[in-house]
Coordinates of C-alpha atoms in Angstrom, one line a residue:
M1043 CA 63.2 -25.5 199.9
A1044 CA 63.2 -28.5 197.5
S1045 CA 61.7 -26.4 194.7
S1046 CA 64.1 -23.6 195.3
L1047 CA 67.1 -26.0 195.4
A1048 CA 65.9 -27.5 192.2
R1049 CA 65.8 -24.1 190.5
L1050 CA 69.4 -23.5 191.7
A1051 CA 70.5 -26.5 189.6
V1052 CA 69.5 -25.0 186.3
M1053 CA 72.5 -23.7 184.3
S1054 CA 71.9 -21.5 181.3
M1055 CA 74.7 -21.3 178.8
L1056 CA 75.2 -19.9 175.3
P1057 CA 74.9 -22.8 172.9
I1058 CA 78.0 -24.3 171.5
Q1059 CA 78.3 -27.1 169.0
I1060 CA 76.0 -29.9 170.1
W1061 CA 78.0 -33.1 170.5
A1062 CA 76.8 -36.4 169.0
A1063 CA 73.0 -36.5 169.6
H1064 CA 72.7 -40.2 169.8
A1065 CA 75.7 -40.8 172.1
A1066 CA 73.4 -41.6 175.1
H1067 CA 72.0 -44.6 173.2
E1068 CA 75.3 -46.4 173.2
P1069 CA 75.0 -49.8 174.8
A1070 CA 75.8 -49.9 178.5
A1071 CA 79.1 -51.3 179.6
A1072 CA 79.3 -54.9 180.9
P1073 CA 79.4 -55.2 184.7
A1074 CA 83.0 -54.8 185.9
V1075 CA 84.8 -57.2 188.1
D1076 CA 87.3 -56.2 190.8
R1077 CA 90.8 -57.5 190.2
P1078 CA 94.1 -57.0 191.9
I1079 CA 96.0 -53.9 190.7
S1080 CA 99.7 -53.6 190.7
F1081 CA 100.8 -51.3 193.5
A1082 CA 104.3 -50.6 194.7
L1083 CA 105.7 -48.0 197.1
H1084 CA 109.2 -46.9 198.2
P1085 CA 110.4 -44.0 200.4
A1086 CA 111.7 -40.9 198.5
R1087 CA 112.4 -37.3 199.1
A1088 CA 109.3 -35.3 198.1
K1089 CA 110.0 -32.8 195.3
T1090 CA 106.8 -30.8 196.0
R1091 CA 105.6 -29.0 199.0
Y1092 CA 102.2 -30.7 199.1
L1093 CA 99.0 -28.9 200.2
M1094 CA 95.6 -30.0 201.5
Q1095 CA 92.2 -28.5 202.0
G1096 CA 90.5 -27.9 205.3
D1097 CA 92.3 -26.5 208.3
T1098 CA 95.0 -29.2 208.0
V1099 CA 98.3 -28.5 209.7
M1100 CA 101.3 -29.9 208.0
D1101 CA 104.0 -27.9 209.7
H1102 CA 104.0 -29.0 213.3
P1103 CA 105.1 -27.1 216.3
V1104 CA 108.1 -28.6 218.2
G1105 CA 107.3 -29.5 221.8
E1106 CA 109.3 -31.6 224.3
A1107 CA 109.9 -34.4 221.8
V1108 CA 109.3 -35.4 218.2
I1109 CA 107.8 -38.9 217.8
L1110 CA 108.6 -40.7 214.6
A1111 CA 107.4 -44.2 213.8
G1112 CA 107.0 -44.9 217.5
H1113 CA 110.5 -43.6 218.3
R1114 CA 110.7 -40.6 220.7
C1115 CA 113.3 -38.0 220.1
P1116 CA 113.5 -35.5 223.0
T1117 CA 114.1 -31.9 222.1
R1118 CA 115.2 -28.8 224.0
Q1119 CA 115.8 -25.1 223.3
P1120 CA 118.7 -23.5 225.2
A1121 CA 118.6 -19.9 226.1
T1122 CA 120.3 -19.1 222.8
G1123 CA 117.0 -20.0 221.0
Q1124 CA 118.6 -22.8 219.1
L1125 CA 116.8 -26.2 218.8
E1126 CA 118.6 -29.4 219.9
I1127 CA 117.4 -33.0 219.5
D1128 CA 118.4 -36.3 221.0
L1129 CA 118.2 -38.7 218.0
T1130 CA 119.3 -41.9 219.8
G1131 CA 117.8 -41.5 223.3
D1132 CA 121.2 -41.6 225.0
G1133 CA 121.1 -38.0 226.2
T1134 CA 123.3 -36.7 223.4
Y1135 CA 121.8 -33.7 221.7
V1136 CA 122.7 -32.3 218.3
T1137 CA 121.9 -28.8 217.0
V1138 CA 119.0 -28.4 214.5
R1139 CA 119.3 -25.9 211.8
P1140 CA 116.6 -24.6 209.4
G1141 CA 116.5 -27.0 206.4
S1142 CA 116.3 -30.7 206.0
M1143 CA 117.6 -33.5 208.3
T1144 CA 117.7 -37.2 207.7
I1145 CA 116.8 -39.2 210.9
A1146 CA 117.5 -42.9 211.3
L1147 CA 114.6 -44.9 212.8
G1148 CA 114.9 -48.0 214.9
S1149 CA 112.3 -50.7 214.9
S1150 CA 109.6 -49.9 217.4
N1151 CA 105.9 -50.9 217.9
G1152 CA 105.7 -52.8 214.7
H1153 CA 107.3 -50.0 212.7
R1154 CA 110.2 -51.0 210.4
G1155 CA 113.5 -49.2 210.8
G1156 CA 114.8 -46.9 208.1
T1157 CA 115.3 -43.2 207.6
I1158 CA 112.9 -40.3 207.3
D1159 CA 113.6 -36.7 206.2
L1160 CA 112.2 -33.7 208.1
A1161 CA 112.2 -30.1 207.1
W1162 CA 112.8 -27.7 210.0
S1163 CA 111.7 -24.0 210.1
R1164 CA 112.3 -21.3 212.6
A1165 CA 109.9 -18.3 212.8
S1166 CA 110.9 -14.7 213.6
D1167 CA 109.6 -15.2 217.1
G1168 CA 111.9 -18.1 217.7
T1169 CA 109.3 -20.9 217.5
W1170 CA 110.2 -24.0 215.5
T1171 CA 108.1 -26.2 213.3
Y1172 CA 108.8 -29.3 211.3
R1173 CA 107.2 -31.3 208.5
T1174 CA 107.8 -34.7 207.0
V1175 CA 109.4 -34.4 203.5
T1176 CA 109.8 -38.1 202.9
E1177 CA 106.9 -39.5 200.8
L1178 CA 106.0 -43.1 199.8
S1179 CA 106.3 -42.8 196.0
G1180 CA 105.2 -45.5 193.6
M1181 CA 102.8 -46.7 190.9
L1182 CA 99.2 -47.7 191.1
G1183 CA 98.6 -49.5 187.9
D1184 CA 100.5 -47.3 185.5
E1185 CA 99.7 -44.0 187.3
R1186 CA 102.1 -42.3 189.7
V1187 CA 101.0 -41.9 193.4
A1188 CA 102.6 -40.5 196.5
I1189 CA 101.5 -41.1 200.1
I1190 CA 102.4 -38.3 202.5
D1191 CA 102.8 -38.2 206.3
V1192 CA 100.4 -35.3 207.1
D1193 CA 100.5 -35.5 210.9
G1194 CA 104.3 -35.8 211.1
D1195 CA 104.5 -39.0 213.1
G1196 CA 106.7 -40.9 210.7
A1197 CA 103.8 -43.3 209.7
F1198 CA 101.9 -43.0 206.4
D1199 CA 98.8 -45.2 206.9
H1200 CA 96.5 -43.0 209.0
V1201 CA 93.1 -43.2 207.2
G1202 CA 91.5 -39.8 206.8
V1203 CA 94.6 -38.0 208.2
D1204 CA 97.6 -38.8 206.0
G1205 CA 97.2 -37.9 202.3
I1206 CA 97.5 -39.3 198.8
V1207 CA 98.6 -37.4 195.7
L1208 CA 97.9 -38.5 192.1
G1209 CA 100.2 -37.8 189.2
D1210 CA 102.2 -34.6 189.5
G1211 CA 99.6 -32.7 191.4
A1212 CA 100.4 -30.4 194.4
Y1213 CA 97.2 -31.2 196.3
A1214 CA 96.7 -34.3 198.4
F1215 CA 93.3 -35.6 199.5
P1216 CA 92.7 -37.7 202.7
L1217 CA 94.0 -41.2 202.6
P1218 CA 90.9 -43.4 201.9
A1219 CA 89.9 -46.3 204.1
S1220 CA 90.8 -49.8 202.9
D1221 CA 87.3 -50.5 201.5
E1222 CA 86.5 -46.9 200.3
R1223 CA 85.6 -46.3 196.6
W1224 CA 87.6 -43.6 194.9
C1225 CA 89.3 -43.0 191.5
T1226 CA 92.5 -42.4 189.8
G1227 CA 92.5 -41.1 186.2
K1228 CA 92.0 -44.6 184.8
L1229 CA 90.9 -46.8 187.7
E1230 CA 88.1 -47.1 190.3
I1231 CA 89.8 -48.3 193.4
T1232 CA 87.7 -50.5 195.8
G1233 CA 90.5 -51.6 198.1
L1234 CA 93.8 -50.2 199.1
S1235 CA 96.1 -51.1 202.0
F1236 CA 99.8 -50.9 203.1
G1237 CA 101.8 -50.8 206.4
P1238 CA 102.9 -47.8 208.3
M1239 CA 106.0 -47.4 206.3
G1240 CA 104.6 -48.7 203.0
Q1241 CA 105.0 -52.4 203.7
K1242 CA 102.9 -55.0 201.8
P1243 CA 101.0 -52.6 199.5
A1244 CA 97.9 -54.1 197.9
A1245 CA 95.2 -52.7 195.7
V1246 CA 92.0 -54.0 194.2
G1247 CA 89.8 -52.3 191.6
R1248 CA 88.6 -52.0 188.1
L1249 CA 88.9 -49.9 185.0
L1250 CA 87.1 -46.6 185.5
A1251 CA 83.8 -46.8 183.6
T1252 CA 80.2 -45.6 183.7
T1253 CA 77.0 -47.5 182.9
T1254 CA 76.2 -45.2 180.0
P1255 CA 79.5 -44.7 178.1
A1256 CA 78.6 -41.2 177.1
T1257 CA 78.8 -40.1 180.7
L1258 CA 82.4 -41.1 181.2
P1259 CA 83.8 -37.8 180.0
V1260 CA 81.5 -36.1 182.4
L1261 CA 82.9 -38.1 185.3
L1262 CA 86.5 -37.5 184.2
G1263 CA 85.8 -33.8 184.0
I1264 CA 84.3 -33.8 187.6
N1265 CA 87.3 -35.6 189.0
G1266 CA 89.7 -33.4 187.1
E1267 CA 88.2 -30.4 188.8
R1268 CA 88.1 -32.1 192.2
R1269 CA 91.8 -33.1 191.9
K1270 CA 92.8 -29.5 191.1
V1271 CA 91.5 -28.3 194.5
G1272 CA 92.4 -31.4 196.7
V1273 CA 89.0 -33.1 196.9
T1274 CA 88.8 -36.9 196.7
P1275 CA 87.9 -38.1 193.1
R1276 CA 84.8 -40.3 193.2
P1277 CA 83.1 -43.0 190.9
E1278 CA 79.6 -43.2 189.6
D1279 CA 76.8 -44.9 191.5
P1280 CA 74.9 -47.0 188.9
A1281 CA 71.5 -46.8 190.7
L1282 CA 71.8 -43.1 191.0
S1283 CA 72.7 -42.7 187.4
A1284 CA 69.8 -44.8 186.2
A1285 CA 67.4 -42.2 187.8
V1286 CA 69.5 -39.2 186.5
Q1287 CA 69.4 -40.7 183.0
M1288 CA 65.6 -40.9 183.2
H1289 CA 65.5 -37.2 183.9
C1290 CA 67.8 -36.4 181.0
R1291 CA 65.5 -38.4 178.7
Y1292 CA 62.6 -36.3 180.0
M1293 CA 64.4 -33.1 179.3
A1294 CA 65.2 -34.4 175.8
A1295 CA 61.6 -35.4 175.2
T1296 CA 60.2 -32.1 176.3
G1297 CA 63.1 -30.0 174.8
S1298 CA 63.3 -28.0 178.1
L1299 CA 66.1 -27.6 180.6
Q1300 CA 64.4 -28.0 184.0
N1301 CA 64.7 -29.8 187.3
E1302 CA 61.1 -30.6 188.0
E1303 CA 59.1 -33.0 185.8
T1304 CA 55.4 -32.7 185.1
A1305 CA 53.3 -35.8 185.5
G1306 CA 51.8 -36.8 182.1
A1307 CA 54.5 -35.1 180.1
P1308 CA 56.6 -37.2 177.6
G1309 CA 59.2 -39.1 179.5
F1310 CA 57.8 -38.4 183.0
S1311 CA 58.9 -40.8 185.8
P1312 CA 58.8 -40.5 189.6
D1313 CA 62.4 -41.5 189.9
G1314 CA 63.5 -39.1 187.1
D1315 CA 61.6 -36.3 188.8
A1316 CA 63.2 -37.0 192.2
A1317 CA 66.7 -37.2 190.5
G1318 CA 66.2 -34.0 188.6
R1319 CA 65.4 -32.0 191.7
E1320 CA 68.7 -33.1 193.2
S1321 CA 70.8 -32.5 190.0
D1322 CA 72.8 -29.8 188.4
I1323 CA 71.8 -29.6 184.8
A1324 CA 73.2 -28.2 181.6
R1325 CA 72.4 -28.0 177.9
N1326 CA 74.5 -27.7 174.8
V1327 CA 77.9 -28.1 176.4
E1328 CA 80.4 -30.8 175.6
P1329 CA 80.3 -33.6 178.3
A1330 CA 84.1 -33.3 178.9
R1331 CA 83.6 -29.6 179.6
A1332 CA 80.5 -29.8 181.7
A1333 CA 82.3 -29.9 185.1
A1334 CA 84.5 -26.9 184.2
H1335 CA 81.5 -24.9 183.2
M1336 CA 79.6 -25.8 186.3
T1337 CA 82.5 -25.1 188.7
A1338 CA 82.8 -21.6 187.2
A1339 CA 79.3 -20.9 188.6
L1340 CA 79.3 -20.1 192.3
Y1341 CA 76.4 -22.3 193.4
H1342 CA 76.9 -25.2 190.9
R1343 CA 80.4 -25.7 192.1
Q1344 CA 79.3 -26.5 195.6
D1345 CA 77.7 -29.8 194.5
L1346 CA 80.5 -30.9 192.2
L1347 CA 83.3 -30.0 194.7
R1348 CA 81.7 -31.0 198.0
S1349 CA 84.2 -33.1 199.9
D1350 CA 81.5 -35.5 201.4
T1351 CA 80.2 -36.8 198.1
L1352 CA 80.9 -40.5 197.8
A1353 CA 79.5 -41.2 194.4
F1354 CA 77.8 -39.3 191.5
G1355 CA 74.8 -39.9 189.5
L1356 CA 75.3 -39.0 185.8
G1357 CA 73.0 -38.6 182.8
V1358 CA 73.5 -37.5 179.2
E1359 CA 70.8 -37.4 176.5
R1360 CA 70.7 -35.4 173.2
G1361 CA 72.6 -32.4 174.5
F1362 CA 71.2 -32.5 178.1
I1363 CA 73.5 -33.3 181.0
A1364 CA 72.7 -33.9 184.6
I1365 CA 74.9 -34.5 187.6
D1366 CA 73.7 -35.6 191.1
G1367 CA 76.4 -35.2 193.8
R1368 CA 74.1 -34.6 196.7
R1369 CA 72.5 -37.9 197.7
I1370 CA 75.3 -40.3 198.5
L1371 CA 77.3 -38.5 201.2
A1372 CA 79.9 -39.4 203.9
P1373 CA 79.0 -38.6 207.5
K1374 CA 81.7 -35.9 207.7
A1375 CA 83.1 -33.4 205.3
V1376 CA 86.5 -31.9 205.0
L1377 CA 86.0 -28.1 205.5
P1378 CA 86.7 -25.4 204.8
I1379 CA 87.1 -25.8 201.0
L1380 CA 88.7 -22.9 199.2
V1381 CA 88.2 -22.3 195.5
P1382 CA 90.4 -21.4 193.7
A1383 CA 92.6 -23.4 196.0
P1384 CA 95.8 -21.8 197.4
D1385 CA 98.6 -21.8 194.8
Q1386 CA 96.2 -23.1 192.1
H1387 CA 97.2 -22.0 188.5
D1388 CA 95.4 -22.0 185.2
V1389 CA 92.3 -20.5 186.9
P1390 CA 89.7 -19.4 184.4
T1391 CA 88.9 -15.8 183.8
R1392 CA 85.1 -15.7 183.8
A1393 CA 82.1 -16.9 185.7
T1394 CA 79.5 -19.1 184.2
R1395 CA 75.9 -17.8 184.4
S1396 CA 73.3 -19.9 186.2
H1397 CA 69.6 -19.7 187.0
A1398 CA 70.4 -18.8 190.6
D1399 CA 72.3 -15.6 189.9
P1400 CA 74.7 -14.3 192.5
T1401 CA 75.2 -11.1 190.5
P1402 CA 71.8 -10.1 189.0
G1403 CA 72.3 -7.4 186.3
D1404 CA 76.0 -8.1 186.0
H1405 CA 76.5 -10.8 183.4
D1406 CA 80.2 -10.6 182.6
T1407 CA 82.0 -11.2 185.9
G1408 CA 85.2 -12.9 186.9
Y1409 CA 85.8 -16.4 188.2
P1410 CA 84.1 -16.7 191.6
I1411 CA 86.2 -17.1 194.8
S1412 CA 84.5 -19.1 197.5
V1413 CA 85.0 -20.7 200.9
R1414 CA 82.7 -23.3 202.1
F1415 CA 82.2 -23.8 205.9
A1416 CA 80.2 -26.2 208.1
S1417 CA 78.2 -23.2 209.3
S1418 CA 75.1 -21.6 207.7
S1419 CA 75.9 -18.3 209.3
A1420 CA 79.4 -17.5 207.8
V1421 CA 79.7 -13.7 207.3
L1422 CA 82.6 -11.8 205.7
T1423 CA 84.0 -9.1 208.0
T1424 CA 86.9 -8.0 205.8
W1425 CA 88.1 -8.9 202.4
K1426 CA 90.5 -7.8 199.7
L1427 CA 91.4 -9.1 196.2
E1428 CA 94.5 -7.8 194.5
L1429 CA 96.3 -8.4 191.2
A1430 CA 100.1 -8.3 191.4
G1431 CA 101.9 -6.0 189.0
K1432 CA 105.3 -4.4 188.3
S1433 CA 104.1 -1.0 189.6
G1434 CA 102.4 -2.6 192.7
A1435 CA 99.2 -4.4 193.6
K1436 CA 95.9 -3.4 192.0
S1437 CA 92.7 -3.7 194.0
I1438 CA 89.9 -5.7 192.3
D1439 CA 86.3 -4.6 193.0
C1440 CA 84.0 -7.6 193.8
H1441 CA 80.5 -8.5 194.6
A1442 CA 80.6 -10.0 198.1
V1443 CA 78.2 -12.8 199.2
D1444 CA 77.7 -14.4 202.6
A1445 CA 74.9 -15.4 205.0
H1446 CA 73.7 -11.8 205.5
G1447 CA 73.8 -10.5 201.9
G1448 CA 74.7 -10.7 198.3
G1449 CA 73.6 -13.2 195.7
E1450 CA 71.0 -15.7 196.8
I1451 CA 71.1 -15.5 200.6
A1452 CA 69.2 -18.7 201.0
Y1453 CA 71.8 -20.6 199.0
N1454 CA 74.7 -18.9 200.7
Q1455 CA 73.3 -20.2 204.0
L1456 CA 72.4 -23.6 202.6
Y1457 CA 75.9 -24.2 201.4
G1458 CA 77.7 -22.4 204.2
I1459 CA 79.6 -20.2 201.8
V1460 CA 81.2 -16.8 201.6
G1461 CA 82.4 -15.5 198.2
L1462 CA 83.9 -12.8 196.1
I1463 CA 82.9 -12.4 192.5
P1464 CA 85.1 -10.0 190.6
K1465 CA 83.0 -7.4 188.8
D1466 CA 85.1 -7.8 185.6
P1467 CA 86.7 -10.9 184.1
L1468 CA 90.1 -11.7 185.5
Q1469 CA 93.3 -11.1 183.6
D1470 CA 96.4 -13.3 183.4
G1471 CA 98.5 -12.9 186.5
L1472 CA 99.0 -13.6 190.2
Y1473 CA 96.1 -12.8 192.5
R1474 CA 96.1 -12.4 196.2
V1475 CA 93.0 -12.8 198.3
S1476 CA 92.5 -12.1 202.0
M1477 CA 89.4 -12.9 204.0
T1478 CA 88.3 -12.5 207.6
V1479 CA 85.1 -14.4 208.3
D1480 CA 82.8 -14.8 211.3
V1481 CA 81.9 -18.5 211.2
G1482 CA 79.0 -18.8 213.6
G1483 CA 80.8 -16.6 216.2
T1484 CA 84.3 -18.1 215.6
P1485 CA 86.8 -15.9 213.7
W1486 CA 88.5 -17.4 210.6
S1487 CA 91.1 -15.7 208.4
R1488 CA 93.2 -16.7 205.5
T1489 CA 95.4 -15.1 202.8
W1490 CA 96.3 -17.0 199.7
T1491 CA 97.3 -16.6 196.1
F1492 CA 96.2 -18.2 192.8
T1493 CA 97.2 -17.6 189.2
V1494 CA 95.1 -17.0 186.2
G1495 CA 97.0 -18.5 183.2
T1496 CA 100.2 -20.4 183.6
P1497 CA 102.7 -19.1 186.2
K1498 CA 105.7 -17.3 184.7
K1499 CA 109.0 -18.9 185.3
P1500 CA 111.5 -16.8 187.3

């Protein structure tokens, strides 16, 4: 399997202008030192309906009570189907209507009093849901952040459950632990903490950098792709990069794009050989564009966008690029991961070719649609891809891949993916995809949309 997996990592691309051949010989950056980073938070009404990957539920069913910041608000539904809530605990109920409501919070269980905004929704069957639409908005260094209450309990500090959004993005990723390493666009964060309602925010970190300066654009590109789809942006691991860089030097010395190294060949090293077998590699592509090219290939994207990657190994040498995102992993992944993500826009039109070819004989296909599960036996049972149009939806013919067929079945099973690869390049417009999947005997279904190009304003 190791040899097969190594072959999977080879990406063949049409040559473009080779970037500066000697960039990889720039001196390594000096060791960074962690320092306090300015960090401030304040409650505000969210202007975006945030999204998350996985089967995260952000609209919560209303039961016998809504508990916010330790304060219990009993609810009831009279025979009329209306929803009523007791906001003060004195037995006085007020009617809830679809839309937003501001609720005053008392001090309870260490939670500070204040207000929180909820959005209420009523389904056609009469069931009610709510979500928190207050966010903790602020600045981390000079970059905007928002902390969101994902589980709807009125507290914002639940690690791995609540979410954090960078910049003006729509996707949140799970709130990191206080000592977890992750990145903004400019910083590597090594410590982050605050209270349930944003009290005493504190952050520690350093300027985002890589040991070989020429690989920084590669890392920025990876994290840009991860942020688009709601996966935690991660830093470089210097030890991993040292071995990956050895493999890039080997490829440059031999002039060959390959994962395995041959003992005795120019530039051979055991560490470089091991790193190469675990890396996705490319040639003659700008470092800043490497991640975008790789995520346009069905199998390469799985390593760059995997949610359990904690750090990357990076290498660049004379037009050769290698990325190792497989070897430093968290114990648990957030799954499923949908790409393109629901409501994602500016989705590319075409797939990138790779050595492991999911569409042999068809070399001009559309951008792949994939869902990654925790099971190696995920099988598509139904699917549909449509392009919206003024005269109605147009069905798009696709190559389907899953654990039973299509593409490289061994890799479909290895990564736990199902996918659709349009048989022709995509056009600008709104696409709607529907899938029903048997995930190891458990049914899963989802319908979502994404936009190729920039969405048109109404």
